[in-house]
Amino acid sequence: MALPSCLKTAVPMSPTTGFNLSGSLMKSDSGFAVPTRLQSIRKGDRERLRIQAVFSFPPAFLTRNGRAEKQKQLKQDLLEAIAPLERGATASPDDQLRIDELARKVEAVNPTKQPLKSDLVNGKWELIYTTSASILQAKKPRFLRSITNYQSINVDTLKVQNMETWPFYNSVTGDLTPLNTKKVAVKLQVFKILGFIPVKAPDNARGELEITYVDEELRSVVNDSFRFHVFINKYPKRLNLKT
């Protein structure tokens, strides 16, 4: 395993081995600078020393606090980049590329490896960014666009509901079918126009969603027709959704 550059330096004393490493130094085949008198130690012992050194001086990103700090910073970078883009409606191609790069970095540190087995997914989430043109409706005047969009999801009852707010309060409810521990098939069931006029969804109103990141605050979702949605958790509670 290649070692971080911070580990490829000599130190006066190893707290794990107790060896005094002062004196004339030569670079060993393990990548460490070691005293010449230690060059005669058999290869197995040198390998043991190398492994002990790695675990004695773990880089910050390998520690629990280090991982948490990195995750926090990546999320903050993403949220700050998203903030001025009106959920993506005003994003330029360069903005979209930048958000995509930041989102992939966040997805790479996803702490929840099996989202559909986690209660973290459940709740009412606010959509803060999307690449879906049908949701953004960017060509419409602003006063005809939903001010805020929410998604309520319950992986226990396998129900999902997407909701607009002012001015139309349209919504749609659907059923979820798990395909694996990250991906679900979605079958939309009932649209509600203006919040109260039910319209049965056509049979081809189907799709798939994959949860690429989820924790207590943030969730990202991708599918084939758009790159992704990003949500923040507004009401982290289990909902009894009905069609």
PDB file of N, CA and C in Angstrom, residues 1 13 57 60 89 114 121 154 166 183 209-210:
ATOM      1  N   MET A   1       0.860  -1.199   0.000  1.00  0.00           N
ATOM      2  CA  MET A   1       0.000   0.000   0.000  1.00  0.00           C
ATOM      3  C   MET A   1       0.882   1.230   0.000  1.00  0.00           C
ATOM      4  N   MET A  13      11.791   9.046  17.680  1.00  0.00           N
ATOM      5  CA  MET A  13      11.427   7.868  18.458  1.00  0.00           C
ATOM      6  C   MET A  13      10.072   7.374  18.012  1.00  0.00           C
ATOM      7  N   PHE A  57       0.719   6.421  13.247  1.00  0.00           N
ATOM      8  CA  PHE A  57       0.598   7.788  12.776  1.00  0.00           C
ATOM      9  C   PHE A  57      -0.382   7.846  11.616  1.00  0.00           C
ATOM     10  N   ALA A  60      -4.757  12.247   8.807  1.00  0.00           N
ATOM     11  CA  ALA A  60      -5.987  12.809   9.365  1.00  0.00           C
ATOM     12  C   ALA A  60      -7.236  12.253   8.677  1.00  0.00           C
ATOM     13  N   ALA A  89     -32.409  26.427 -11.662  1.00  0.00           N
ATOM     14  CA  ALA A  89     -33.097  27.118 -12.757  1.00  0.00           C
ATOM     15  C   ALA A  89     -32.202  28.143 -13.437  1.00  0.00           C
ATOM     16  N   GLN A 114     -26.075   1.340   2.655  1.00  0.00           N
ATOM     17  CA  GLN A 114     -27.319   0.663   2.255  1.00  0.00           C
ATOM     18  C   GLN A 114     -28.506   1.554   2.637  1.00  0.00           C
ATOM     19  N   VAL A 121     -33.489   7.766   5.472  1.00  0.00           N
ATOM     20  CA  VAL A 121     -34.168   8.145   4.229  1.00  0.00           C
ATOM     21  C   VAL A 121     -35.565   8.695   4.511  1.00  0.00           C
ATOM     22  N   ASN A 154     -41.125   7.146   2.552  1.00  0.00           N
ATOM     23  CA  ASN A 154     -41.153   6.186   3.643  1.00  0.00           C
ATOM     24  C   ASN A 154     -40.743   4.830   3.071  1.00  0.00           C
ATOM     25  N   TRP A 166     -46.955  26.979  -3.476  1.00  0.00           N
ATOM     26  CA  TRP A 166     -47.538  28.087  -4.228  1.00  0.00           C
ATOM     27  C   TRP A 166     -46.882  28.221  -5.598  1.00  0.00           C
ATOM     28  N   LYS A 183     -31.247   1.314  -4.837  1.00  0.00           N
ATOM     29  CA  LYS A 183     -32.069   1.715  -5.982  1.00  0.00           C
ATOM     30  C   LYS A 183     -33.491   1.187  -5.830  1.00  0.00           C
ATOM     31  N   LEU A 209     -34.897   5.274  -9.300  1.00  0.00           N
ATOM     32  CA  LEU A 209     -34.114   6.248  -8.547  1.00  0.00           C
ATOM     33  C   LEU A 209     -33.049   5.518  -7.739  1.00  0.00           C
ATOM     34  N   GLU A 210     -31.864   6.084  -7.704  1.00  0.00           N
ATOM     35  CA  GLU A 210     -30.789   5.529  -6.882  1.00  0.00           C
ATOM     36  C   GLU A 210     -30.344   6.578  -5.871  1.00  0.00           C
TER      37      GLU A 210
END
